[in-house]
Amino acid sequence: MTSDAEAGRSMRSLVLASSVGTVIEWYDFFLYGSLAIFFARLFYPPGDDVAATLISVATFATGFAVRPLGSLLFGYMGDSVGRKKTFLVTLLIMGCSTAAIGLLPTFAQAGYAAPVLLILLRIIQGLALGGEYGGAATYVAEHSPPGERGKWASYIQAMASAGFVLSLGIVLTLRLWLGEDAFGTWGWRAPFLVSIVLVAVSLRIRLRLSESPVFVEMHKQGKLSKSPVRDAFRIPGNARRIILFLFGVACAQAVTFYTAQFYALYYIQTFMKMPFLPATLSVAVGAFLGVPFFVLFGALSDRIGRKRLSLAGMAAAVLFYIPIFSIIRHASTPETVSYPTISACVFVLVVIAAAVYGPYGAFIVESFPANVRYTSISVPYHIGNGIFGGFLPLVSLWLVTQTGNPYAGLLYPMGLCLIGFFITLLWVPETLSVRKGERTQAVSLSHDVVGEV
């Protein structure tokens, strides 16, 4: 009989193998975001720097906009051919499209063909990412012991932030090592091209994984859905669960995550006029220090519940965003800049995001039936992140430029967190029972009926 120690080692190995690929996919996707301000000069017509920046950020958002389509495409594959095969395909597509960005001609070399090709590759990246999270989160959760599902699934959420930090770290290292002139001429291509090596390593690791036991069992019993996308919306009550989770937890998770990472970075660079290197380093330090909190809150959700932590994170965003950005603004004046203060503020923003995102993997997996789980997870997650989160930097920066109010951009994430708070509070059920003596799962992962224990 497998001991607890052996089971723990097995889960650590499985999570490590799943997480490596997730880090690489997020690294690939976030590279453009890390360089969006820089890309405004490379891929768009010169002249109006603010307009070029907004267009460049809009290109960043384009990759997010197609993620819901990718979620349907790869959700179908994940529920019909398997979790493992699907996230191998998404990893390969993401790696190839990222490397191709590193080979693109600039606007000076190819004119308007350059931004067109860039947008096309961002669309391909978005499609691939649309299948990654559902596969990785479902795969890990379906292997996890019921009482530790929040802890193990939270590593997938932490890897999104780790991918962001990795992208910032590699870009910073190359800019410091090569110098601004060399980086601007050719060095910016290196972070994209190195993706080929990272993806090859990740593929090798993921190929060793076995298929999810829940998927194998459903296959044996002939319970796989023949039309997962249709069934996800036809199973009684499932469409309602998808919609409530989307406008409840998913939209709040998206805006808290992208406020903490990208909006903070763009805000500091665009409106506080802080140079790229110190701005990026300050954000990277704060984001790095916040990564462990995704796992901490995921594990805590196994004790006190997913819903309670998610609501706490949403409330904190509504209450503290304006004070935090006020501190950032006053810490980055032309006369003096306090980089530790900015890093501390980003750290707090990441902790707020982690309160919503840490329990998210277990929360969403436990909310949907197994035979359409990949699709049901992917739709709210990628609409939430692709639309609400992906367009956050663009909408928020636009609000600031239009109003002249440095805090106007925060109305967007705060408003969505307020909506998400009340929808989650009133209509999204807790999926974890915390009363002593009861089983710790409200939704059996081995059954295809939500609520069956």
GROMACS .gro file of C-alpha atoms in nm:
model
  453
    1MET     CA    1   0.000   0.000   0.000
    2THR     CA    2   0.138   0.343  -0.091
    3SER     CA    3   0.257   0.540   0.212
    4ASP     CA    4   0.172   0.905   0.267
    5ALA     CA    5   0.538   0.995   0.206
    6GLU     CA    6   0.542   0.808  -0.126
    7ALA     CA    7   0.211   0.968  -0.228
    8GLY     CA    8   0.354   1.310  -0.144
    9ARG     CA    9   0.666   1.246  -0.352
   10SER     CA   10   0.452   1.125  -0.640
   11MET     CA   11   0.237   1.440  -0.628
   12ARG     CA   12   0.543   1.665  -0.610
   13SER     CA   13   0.689   1.498  -0.919
   14LEU     CA   14   0.360   1.521  -1.105
   15VAL     CA   15   0.307   1.887  -1.012
   16LEU     CA   16   0.665   1.972  -1.106
   17ALA     CA   17   0.625   1.811  -1.449
   18SER     CA   18   0.294   1.991  -1.507
   19SER     CA   19   0.418   2.323  -1.371
   20VAL     CA   20   0.733   2.338  -1.584
   21GLY     CA   21   0.523   2.345  -1.899
   22THR     CA   22   0.286   2.601  -1.749
   23VAL     CA   23   0.577   2.832  -1.659
   24ILE     CA   24   0.710   2.807  -2.014
   25GLU     CA   25   0.371   2.879  -2.172
   26TRP     CA   26   0.316   3.183  -1.951
   27TYR     CA   27   0.675   3.295  -2.011
   28ASP     CA   28   0.612   3.275  -2.384
   29PHE     CA   29   0.284   3.463  -2.362
   30PHE     CA   30   0.408   3.729  -2.120
   31LEU     CA   31   0.728   3.810  -2.308
   32TYR     CA   32   0.539   4.045  -2.534
   33GLY     CA   33   0.369   4.201  -2.233
   34SER     CA   34   0.708   4.260  -2.070
   35LEU     CA   35   0.825   4.439  -2.384
   36ALA     CA   36   0.500   4.601  -2.502
   37ILE     CA   37   0.625   4.955  -2.437
   38PHE     CA   38   0.952   4.869  -2.613
   39PHE     CA   39   0.770   4.706  -2.906
   40ALA     CA   40   0.580   5.030  -2.966
   41ARG     CA   41   0.903   5.168  -3.115
   42LEU     CA   42   0.992   4.854  -3.312
   43PHE     CA   43   0.667   4.749  -3.478
   44TYR     CA   44   0.455   5.061  -3.514
   45PRO     CA   45   0.490   5.387  -3.711
   46PRO     CA   46   0.703   5.652  -3.538
   47GLY     CA   47   0.557   5.986  -3.437
   48ASP     CA   48   0.308   5.972  -3.151
   49ASP     CA   49   0.460   5.777  -2.862
   50VAL     CA   50   0.139   5.759  -2.656
   51ALA     CA   51  -0.064   5.635  -2.954
   52ALA     CA   52   0.205   5.379  -3.039
   53THR     CA   53   0.204   5.259  -2.678
   54LEU     CA   54  -0.175   5.219  -2.675
   55ILE     CA   55  -0.164   5.030  -3.007
   56SER     CA   56   0.112   4.808  -2.874
   57VAL     CA   57  -0.090   4.736  -2.558
   58ALA     CA   58  -0.391   4.666  -2.781
   59THR     CA   59  -0.181   4.408  -2.965
   60PHE     CA   60  -0.104   4.255  -2.626
   61ALA     CA   61  -0.480   4.242  -2.563
   62THR     CA   62  -0.539   4.072  -2.900
   63GLY     CA   63  -0.372   3.758  -2.773
   64PHE     CA   64  -0.615   3.755  -2.484
   65ALA     CA   65  -0.921   3.822  -2.697
   66VAL     CA   66  -0.888   3.489  -2.882
   67ARG     CA   67  -0.829   3.285  -2.569
   68PRO     CA   68  -1.203   3.203  -2.530
   69LEU     CA   69  -1.197   3.053  -2.882
   70GLY     CA   70  -0.892   2.850  -2.788
   71SER     CA   71  -1.070   2.734  -2.474
   72LEU     CA   72  -1.355   2.591  -2.683
   73LEU     CA   73  -1.121   2.426  -2.934
   74PHE     CA   74  -0.886   2.270  -2.681
   75GLY     CA   75  -1.161   2.214  -2.427
   76TYR     CA   76  -1.323   1.986  -2.684
   77MET     CA   77  -0.992   1.803  -2.731
   78GLY     CA   78  -0.929   1.776  -2.358
   79ASP     CA   79  -1.267   1.623  -2.284
   80SER     CA   80  -1.264   1.391  -2.585
   81VAL     CA   81  -0.905   1.279  -2.647
   82GLY     CA   82  -0.744   1.343  -2.309
   83ARG     CA   83  -0.593   1.601  -2.076
   84LYS     CA   84  -0.231   1.503  -2.141
   85LYS     CA   85  -0.241   1.502  -2.522
   86THR     CA   86  -0.412   1.838  -2.531
   87PHE     CA   87  -0.168   2.027  -2.314
   88LEU     CA   88   0.120   1.875  -2.510
   89VAL     CA   89  -0.028   2.022  -2.829
   90THR     CA   90  -0.084   2.365  -2.672
   91LEU     CA   91   0.274   2.373  -2.544
   92LEU     CA   92   0.415   2.294  -2.889
   93ILE     CA   93   0.200   2.557  -3.064
   94MET     CA   94   0.290   2.821  -2.805
   95GLY     CA   95   0.662   2.750  -2.833
   96CYS     CA   96   0.671   2.768  -3.212
   97SER     CA   97   0.468   3.090  -3.234
   98THR     CA   98   0.684   3.255  -2.967
   99ALA     CA   99   1.007   3.164  -3.146
  100ALA     CA  100   0.858   3.302  -3.468
  101ILE     CA  101   0.812   3.644  -3.301
  102GLY     CA  102   1.188   3.644  -3.249
  103LEU     CA  103   1.233   3.613  -3.626
  104LEU     CA  104   0.994   3.891  -3.731
  105PRO     CA  105   1.108   4.194  -3.931
  106THR     CA  106   1.054   4.532  -3.765
  107PHE     CA  107   0.848   4.823  -3.903
  108ALA     CA  108   1.165   4.983  -4.036
  109GLN     CA  109   1.241   4.665  -4.232
  110ALA     CA  110   0.897   4.556  -4.355
  111GLY     CA  111   0.656   4.844  -4.299
  112TYR     CA  112   0.300   4.751  -4.205
  113ALA     CA  113   0.365   4.382  -4.269
  114ALA     CA  114   0.556   4.377  -3.938
  115PRO     CA  115   0.263   4.463  -3.706
  116VAL     CA  116   0.029   4.241  -3.910
  117LEU     CA  117   0.257   3.941  -3.863
  118LEU     CA  118   0.302   4.026  -3.496
  119ILE     CA  119  -0.073   4.038  -3.437
  120LEU     CA  120  -0.117   3.707  -3.623
  121LEU     CA  121   0.138   3.535  -3.399
  122ARG     CA  122  -0.023   3.687  -3.089
  123ILE     CA  123  -0.353   3.535  -3.204
  124ILE     CA  124  -0.190   3.192  -3.236
  125GLN     CA  125  -0.036   3.232  -2.891
  126GLY     CA  126  -0.376   3.322  -2.748
  127LEU     CA  127  -0.539   3.017  -2.902
  128ALA     CA  128  -0.271   2.791  -2.753
  129LEU     CA  129  -0.294   2.949  -2.408
  130GLY     CA  130  -0.670   2.899  -2.426
  131GLY     CA  131  -0.607   2.527  -2.384
  132GLU     CA  132  -0.322   2.531  -2.132
  133TYR     CA  133  -0.478   2.625  -1.801
  134GLY     CA  134  -0.780   2.397  -1.828
  135GLY     CA  135  -0.555   2.103  -1.902
  136ALA     CA  136  -0.294   2.166  -1.635
  137ALA     CA  137  -0.542   2.255  -1.359
  138THR     CA  138  -0.771   1.961  -1.440
  139TYR     CA  139  -0.480   1.719  -1.467
  140VAL     CA  140  -0.327   1.815  -1.131
  141ALA     CA  141  -0.661   1.837  -0.947
  142GLU     CA  142  -0.775   1.497  -1.075
  143HIS     CA  143  -0.456   1.342  -0.935
  144SER     CA  144  -0.471   1.527  -0.601
  145PRO     CA  145  -0.590   1.378  -0.270
  146PRO     CA  146  -0.929   1.542  -0.189
  147GLY     CA  147  -0.803   1.707   0.129
  148GLU     CA  148  -0.503   1.866  -0.045
  149ARG     CA  149  -0.653   1.967  -0.379
  150GLY     CA  150  -0.629   2.339  -0.306
  151LYS     CA  151  -0.260   2.311  -0.221
  152TRP     CA  152  -0.153   2.107  -0.522
  153ALA     CA  153  -0.372   2.287  -0.776
  154SER     CA  154  -0.245   2.625  -0.655
  155TYR     CA  155   0.098   2.552  -0.801
  156ILE     CA  156  -0.052   2.596  -1.148
  157GLN     CA  157  -0.172   2.944  -1.051
  158ALA     CA  158   0.166   3.028  -0.899
  159MET     CA  159   0.335   2.930  -1.224
  160ALA     CA  160   0.149   3.201  -1.414
  161SER     CA  161   0.313   3.460  -1.190
  162ALA     CA  162   0.643   3.273  -1.211
  163GLY     CA  163   0.625   3.289  -1.591
  164PHE     CA  164   0.576   3.665  -1.568
  165VAL     CA  165   0.876   3.700  -1.335
  166LEU     CA  166   1.087   3.476  -1.560
  167SER     CA  167   1.005   3.688  -1.865
  168LEU     CA  168   1.097   4.007  -1.678
  169GLY     CA  169   1.416   3.849  -1.541
  170ILE     CA  170   1.542   3.730  -1.878
  171VAL     CA  171   1.463   4.062  -2.046
  172LEU     CA  172   1.639   4.255  -1.768
  173THR     CA  173   1.944   4.029  -1.776
  174LEU     CA  174   1.983   4.061  -2.151
  175ARG     CA  175   1.942   4.439  -2.150
  176LEU     CA  176   2.204   4.479  -1.878
  177TRP     CA  177   2.442   4.228  -2.037
  178LEU     CA  178   2.411   4.341  -2.399
  179GLY     CA  179   2.351   4.711  -2.342
  180GLU     CA  180   2.065   4.920  -2.476
  181ASP     CA  181   2.199   4.959  -2.831
  182ALA     CA  182   2.260   4.588  -2.891
  183PHE     CA  183   1.936   4.488  -2.723
  184GLY     CA  184   1.740   4.735  -2.933
  185THR     CA  185   1.907   4.617  -3.254
  186TRP     CA  186   1.895   4.239  -3.216
  187GLY     CA  187   1.906   4.134  -2.851
  188TRP     CA  188   1.528   4.162  -2.804
  189ARG     CA  189   1.493   3.855  -3.028
  190ALA     CA  190   1.689   3.627  -2.791
  191PRO     CA  191   1.419   3.583  -2.522
  192PHE     CA  192   1.175   3.466  -2.791
  193LEU     CA  193   1.419   3.233  -2.964
  194VAL     CA  194   1.528   3.068  -2.638
  195SER     CA  195   1.168   2.950  -2.606
  196ILE     CA  196   1.250   2.664  -2.846
  197VAL     CA  197   1.497   2.517  -2.595
  198LEU     CA  198   1.263   2.566  -2.299
  199VAL     CA  199   0.971   2.406  -2.481
  200ALA     CA  200   1.184   2.107  -2.589
  201VAL     CA  201   1.281   2.044  -2.226
  202SER     CA  202   0.921   2.082  -2.110
  203LEU     CA  203   0.788   1.848  -2.378
  204ARG     CA  204   1.036   1.583  -2.275
  205ILE     CA  205   0.918   1.609  -1.915
  206ARG     CA  206   0.547   1.612  -1.998
  207LEU     CA  207   0.573   1.312  -2.232
  208ARG     CA  208   0.660   1.101  -1.927
  209LEU     CA  209   0.330   1.182  -1.756
  210SER     CA  210   0.043   0.936  -1.757
  211GLU     CA  211  -0.312   1.035  -1.845
  212SER     CA  212  -0.547   1.163  -1.574
  213PRO     CA  213  -0.699   0.869  -1.379
  214VAL     CA  214  -1.043   1.029  -1.395
  215PHE     CA  215  -1.026   1.054  -1.775
  216VAL     CA  216  -0.900   0.694  -1.804
  217GLU     CA  217  -1.185   0.569  -1.587
  218MET     CA  218  -1.446   0.761  -1.787
  219HIS     CA  219  -1.296   0.620  -2.108
  220LYS     CA  220  -1.320   0.265  -1.974
  221GLN     CA  221  -1.680   0.315  -1.870
  222GLY     CA  222  -1.777   0.484  -2.198
  223LYS     CA  223  -1.877   0.805  -2.017
  224LEU     CA  224  -1.675   1.048  -2.230
  225SER     CA  225  -1.880   1.324  -2.386
  226LYS     CA  226  -1.908   1.300  -2.765
  227SER     CA  227  -1.976   1.673  -2.788
  228PRO     CA  228  -1.819   1.842  -2.483
  229VAL     CA  229  -1.890   2.200  -2.591
  230ARG     CA  230  -2.258   2.130  -2.654
  231ASP     CA  231  -2.293   1.915  -2.341
  232ALA     CA  232  -2.120   2.176  -2.123
  233PHE     CA  233  -2.415   2.405  -2.191
  234ARG     CA  234  -2.688   2.138  -2.205
  235ILE     CA  235  -2.621   1.945  -1.884
  236PRO     CA  236  -2.887   2.075  -1.644
  237GLY     CA  237  -2.754   2.366  -1.441
  238ASN     CA  238  -2.404   2.363  -1.593
  239ALA     CA  239  -2.450   2.668  -1.818
  240ARG     CA  240  -2.572   2.863  -1.514
  241ARG     CA  241  -2.265   2.751  -1.316
  242ILE     CA  242  -2.035   2.862  -1.600
  243ILE     CA  243  -2.196   3.206  -1.622
  244LEU     CA  244  -2.200   3.263  -1.245
  245PHE     CA  245  -1.839   3.150  -1.209
  246LEU     CA  246  -1.739   3.376  -1.500
  247PHE     CA  247  -1.895   3.693  -1.358
  248GLY     CA  248  -1.817   3.594  -1.001
  249VAL     CA  249  -1.474   3.449  -0.931
  250ALA     CA  250  -1.326   3.445  -1.283
  251CYS     CA  251  -1.359   3.814  -1.367
  252ALA     CA  252  -1.224   3.916  -1.026
  253GLN     CA  253  -0.933   3.674  -1.056
  254ALA     CA  254  -0.846   3.815  -1.396
  255VAL     CA  255  -0.845   4.183  -1.304
  256THR     CA  256  -0.661   4.138  -0.973
  257PHE     CA  257  -0.388   3.934  -1.144
  258TYR     CA  258  -0.334   4.176  -1.434
  259THR     CA  259  -0.356   4.484  -1.214
  260ALA     CA  260  -0.079   4.343  -0.995
  261GLN     CA  261   0.146   4.249  -1.285
  262PHE     CA  262   0.100   4.441  -1.608
  263TYR     CA  263  -0.105   4.746  -1.518
  264ALA     CA  264   0.136   4.832  -1.237
  265LEU     CA  265   0.429   4.802  -1.480
  266TYR     CA  266   0.265   5.007  -1.758
  267TYR     CA  267   0.141   5.268  -1.510
  268ILE     CA  268   0.490   5.323  -1.369
  269GLN     CA  269   0.651   5.341  -1.713
  270THR     CA  270   0.384   5.540  -1.898
  271PHE     CA  271   0.256   5.789  -1.642
  272MET     CA  272   0.528   5.800  -1.380
  273LYS     CA  273   0.789   5.818  -1.660
  274MET     CA  274   1.017   5.576  -1.481
  275PRO     CA  275   1.292   5.426  -1.704
  276PHE     CA  276   1.239   5.069  -1.823
  277LEU     CA  277   1.511   4.898  -1.619
  278PRO     CA  278   1.431   5.030  -1.269
  279ALA     CA  279   1.056   5.004  -1.334
  280THR     CA  280   1.084   4.644  -1.448
  281LEU     CA  281   1.319   4.548  -1.167
  282SER     CA  282   1.090   4.703  -0.904
  283VAL     CA  283   0.787   4.516  -1.038
  284ALA     CA  284   0.981   4.190  -1.080
  285VAL     CA  285   1.101   4.196  -0.717
  286GLY     CA  286   0.752   4.257  -0.582
  287ALA     CA  287   0.599   3.991  -0.808
  288PHE     CA  288   0.868   3.737  -0.718
  289LEU     CA  289   0.817   3.785  -0.344
  290GLY     CA  290   0.443   3.735  -0.389
  291VAL     CA  291   0.464   3.399  -0.574
  292PRO     CA  292   0.464   3.177  -0.259
  293PHE     CA  293   0.133   3.328  -0.149
  294PHE     CA  294  -0.052   3.155  -0.433
  295VAL     CA  295   0.042   2.820  -0.279
  296LEU     CA  296  -0.010   2.946   0.076
  297PHE     CA  297  -0.366   3.056   0.001
  298GLY     CA  298  -0.434   2.741  -0.202
  299ALA     CA  299  -0.334   2.527   0.096
  300LEU     CA  300  -0.532   2.750   0.332
  301SER     CA  301  -0.842   2.698   0.118
  302ASP     CA  302  -0.824   2.326   0.202
  303ARG     CA  303  -0.890   2.430   0.562
  304ILE     CA  304  -1.127   2.725   0.550
  305GLY     CA  305  -1.281   2.697   0.203
  306ARG     CA  306  -1.228   2.839  -0.145
  307LYS     CA  307  -1.507   3.093  -0.139
  308ARG     CA  308  -1.407   3.273   0.179
  309LEU     CA  309  -1.055   3.349   0.056
  310SER     CA  310  -1.176   3.456  -0.287
  311LEU     CA  311  -1.421   3.702  -0.132
  312ALA     CA  312  -1.148   3.841   0.093
  313GLY     CA  313  -0.925   3.909  -0.208
  314MET     CA  314  -1.204   4.085  -0.398
  315ALA     CA  315  -1.289   4.303  -0.098
  316ALA     CA  316  -0.922   4.393  -0.049
  317ALA     CA  317  -0.895   4.504  -0.413
  318VAL     CA  318  -1.195   4.737  -0.379
  319LEU     CA  319  -1.071   4.883  -0.052
  320PHE     CA  320  -0.697   4.915  -0.111
  321TYR     CA  321  -0.625   4.969  -0.483
  322ILE     CA  322  -0.646   5.348  -0.472
  323PRO     CA  323  -0.434   5.379  -0.154
  324ILE     CA  324  -0.172   5.142  -0.299
  325PHE     CA  325  -0.145   5.327  -0.630
  326SER     CA  326  -0.137   5.657  -0.440
  327ILE     CA  327   0.171   5.531  -0.257
  328ILE     CA  328   0.325   5.419  -0.590
  329ARG     CA  329   0.259   5.762  -0.739
  330HIS     CA  330   0.416   5.949  -0.450
  331ALA     CA  331   0.711   5.708  -0.443
  332SER     CA  332   0.802   5.780  -0.806
  333THR     CA  333   0.821   6.158  -0.833
  334PRO     CA  334   1.076   6.326  -1.062
  335GLU     CA  335   1.270   6.446  -0.756
  336THR     CA  336   1.303   6.110  -0.584
  337VAL     CA  337   1.212   5.749  -0.649
  338SER     CA  338   1.177   5.488  -0.375
  339TYR     CA  339   1.221   5.157  -0.551
  340PRO     CA  340   1.173   4.946  -0.233
  341THR     CA  341   0.838   5.121  -0.175
  342ILE     CA  342   0.725   5.044  -0.530
  343SER     CA  343   0.832   4.679  -0.492
  344ALA     CA  344   0.645   4.657  -0.162
  345CYS     CA  345   0.331   4.795  -0.325
  346VAL     CA  346   0.353   4.544  -0.611
  347PHE     CA  347   0.404   4.270  -0.353
  348VAL     CA  348   0.080   4.371  -0.177
  349LEU     CA  349  -0.101   4.379  -0.512
  350VAL     CA  350   0.021   4.025  -0.585
  351VAL     CA  351  -0.087   3.902  -0.241
  352ILE     CA  352  -0.436   4.041  -0.306
  353ALA     CA  353  -0.441   3.861  -0.641
  354ALA     CA  354  -0.316   3.541  -0.476
  355ALA     CA  355  -0.608   3.541  -0.232
  356VAL     CA  356  -0.845   3.510  -0.529
  357TYR     CA  357  -0.621   3.306  -0.759
  358GLY     CA  358  -0.458   3.066  -0.511
  359PRO     CA  359  -0.778   2.869  -0.434
  360TYR     CA  360  -0.902   2.915  -0.791
  361GLY     CA  361  -0.776   2.587  -0.940
  362ALA     CA  362  -0.948   2.364  -0.685
  363PHE     CA  363  -1.254   2.591  -0.675
  364ILE     CA  364  -1.322   2.577  -1.049
  365VAL     CA  365  -1.232   2.208  -1.094
  366GLU     CA  366  -1.466   2.108  -0.811
  367SER     CA  367  -1.747   2.316  -0.960
  368PHE     CA  368  -1.796   2.118  -1.282
  369PRO     CA  369  -1.871   1.758  -1.391
  370ALA     CA  370  -1.581   1.540  -1.502
  371ASN     CA  371  -1.697   1.452  -1.854
  372VAL     CA  372  -1.712   1.819  -1.961
  373ARG     CA  373  -1.471   1.957  -1.702
  374TYR     CA  374  -1.193   2.070  -1.937
  375THR     CA  375  -1.442   2.272  -2.144
  376SER     CA  376  -1.638   2.400  -1.844
  377ILE     CA  377  -1.319   2.522  -1.674
  378SER     CA  378  -1.166   2.675  -1.984
  379VAL     CA  379  -1.466   2.885  -2.090
  380PRO     CA  380  -1.504   3.106  -1.777
  381TYR     CA  381  -1.129   3.115  -1.711
  382HIS     CA  382  -1.033   3.232  -2.058
  383ILE     CA  383  -1.326   3.466  -2.113
  384GLY     CA  384  -1.246   3.617  -1.773
  385ASN     CA  385  -0.874   3.646  -1.845
  386GLY     CA  386  -0.898   3.698  -2.219
  387ILE     CA  387  -1.160   3.973  -2.210
  388PHE     CA  388  -1.176   4.122  -1.860
  389GLY     CA  389  -0.807   4.074  -1.780
  390GLY     CA  390  -0.648   4.103  -2.124
  391PHE     CA  391  -0.806   4.439  -2.198
  392LEU     CA  392  -0.742   4.578  -1.850
  393PRO     CA  393  -0.411   4.756  -1.934
  394LEU     CA  394  -0.563   4.908  -2.249
  395VAL     CA  395  -0.890   5.021  -2.087
  396SER     CA  396  -0.725   5.146  -1.769
  397LEU     CA  397  -0.450   5.339  -1.949
  398TRP     CA  398  -0.711   5.488  -2.183
  399LEU     CA  399  -0.923   5.602  -1.887
  400VAL     CA  400  -0.624   5.779  -1.734
  401THR     CA  401  -0.532   5.951  -2.062
  402GLN     CA  402  -0.892   6.064  -2.122
  403THR     CA  403  -0.965   6.192  -1.773
  404GLY     CA  404  -0.623   6.307  -1.658
  405ASN     CA  405  -0.700   6.141  -1.325
  406PRO     CA  406  -0.412   5.907  -1.228
  407TYR     CA  407  -0.654   5.675  -1.047
  408ALA     CA  408  -0.929   5.659  -1.309
  409GLY     CA  409  -0.788   5.338  -1.454
  410LEU     CA  410  -0.855   5.160  -1.124
  411LEU     CA  411  -1.231   5.203  -1.162
  412TYR     CA  412  -1.230   4.915  -1.410
  413PRO     CA  413  -1.075   4.643  -1.187
  414MET     CA  414  -1.245   4.774  -0.873
  415GLY     CA  415  -1.586   4.772  -1.041
  416LEU     CA  416  -1.544   4.415  -1.164
  417CYS     CA  417  -1.423   4.300  -0.822
  418LEU     CA  418  -1.729   4.458  -0.663
  419ILE     CA  419  -1.959   4.279  -0.910
  420GLY     CA  420  -1.766   3.955  -0.863
  421PHE     CA  421  -1.790   3.985  -0.484
  422PHE     CA  422  -2.169   4.000  -0.474
  423ILE     CA  423  -2.222   3.733  -0.741
  424THR     CA  424  -1.984   3.496  -0.562
  425LEU     CA  425  -2.132   3.575  -0.222
  426LEU     CA  426  -2.491   3.518  -0.331
  427TRP     CA  427  -2.482   3.255  -0.603
  428VAL     CA  428  -2.148   3.070  -0.629
  429PRO     CA  429  -2.154   2.775  -0.386
  430GLU     CA  430  -1.863   2.670  -0.171
  431THR     CA  431  -1.715   2.343  -0.300
  432LEU     CA  432  -1.533   2.242   0.017
  433SER     CA  433  -1.692   2.116   0.335
  434VAL     CA  434  -1.489   2.219   0.639
  435ARG     CA  435  -1.700   2.065   0.912
  436LYS     CA  436  -1.507   1.808   1.108
  437GLY     CA  437  -1.574   1.450   1.008
  438GLU     CA  438  -1.711   1.528   0.664
  439ARG     CA  439  -1.539   1.452   0.336
  440THR     CA  440  -1.348   1.753   0.207
  441GLN     CA  441  -1.489   1.748  -0.141
  442ALA     CA  442  -1.831   1.873  -0.236
  443VAL     CA  443  -1.800   1.752  -0.592
  444SER     CA  444  -1.670   1.404  -0.663
  445LEU     CA  445  -1.400   1.424  -0.928
  446SER     CA  446  -1.463   1.067  -1.035
  447HIS     CA  447  -1.828   1.124  -1.114
  448ASP     CA  448  -1.994   1.326  -1.384
  449VAL     CA  449  -2.278   1.464  -1.176
  450VAL     CA  450  -2.206   1.788  -0.993
  451GLY     CA  451  -2.288   1.763  -0.627
  452GLU     CA  452  -2.263   1.382  -0.612
  453VAL     CA  453  -2.049   1.274  -0.317
   0.00000   0.00000   0.00000
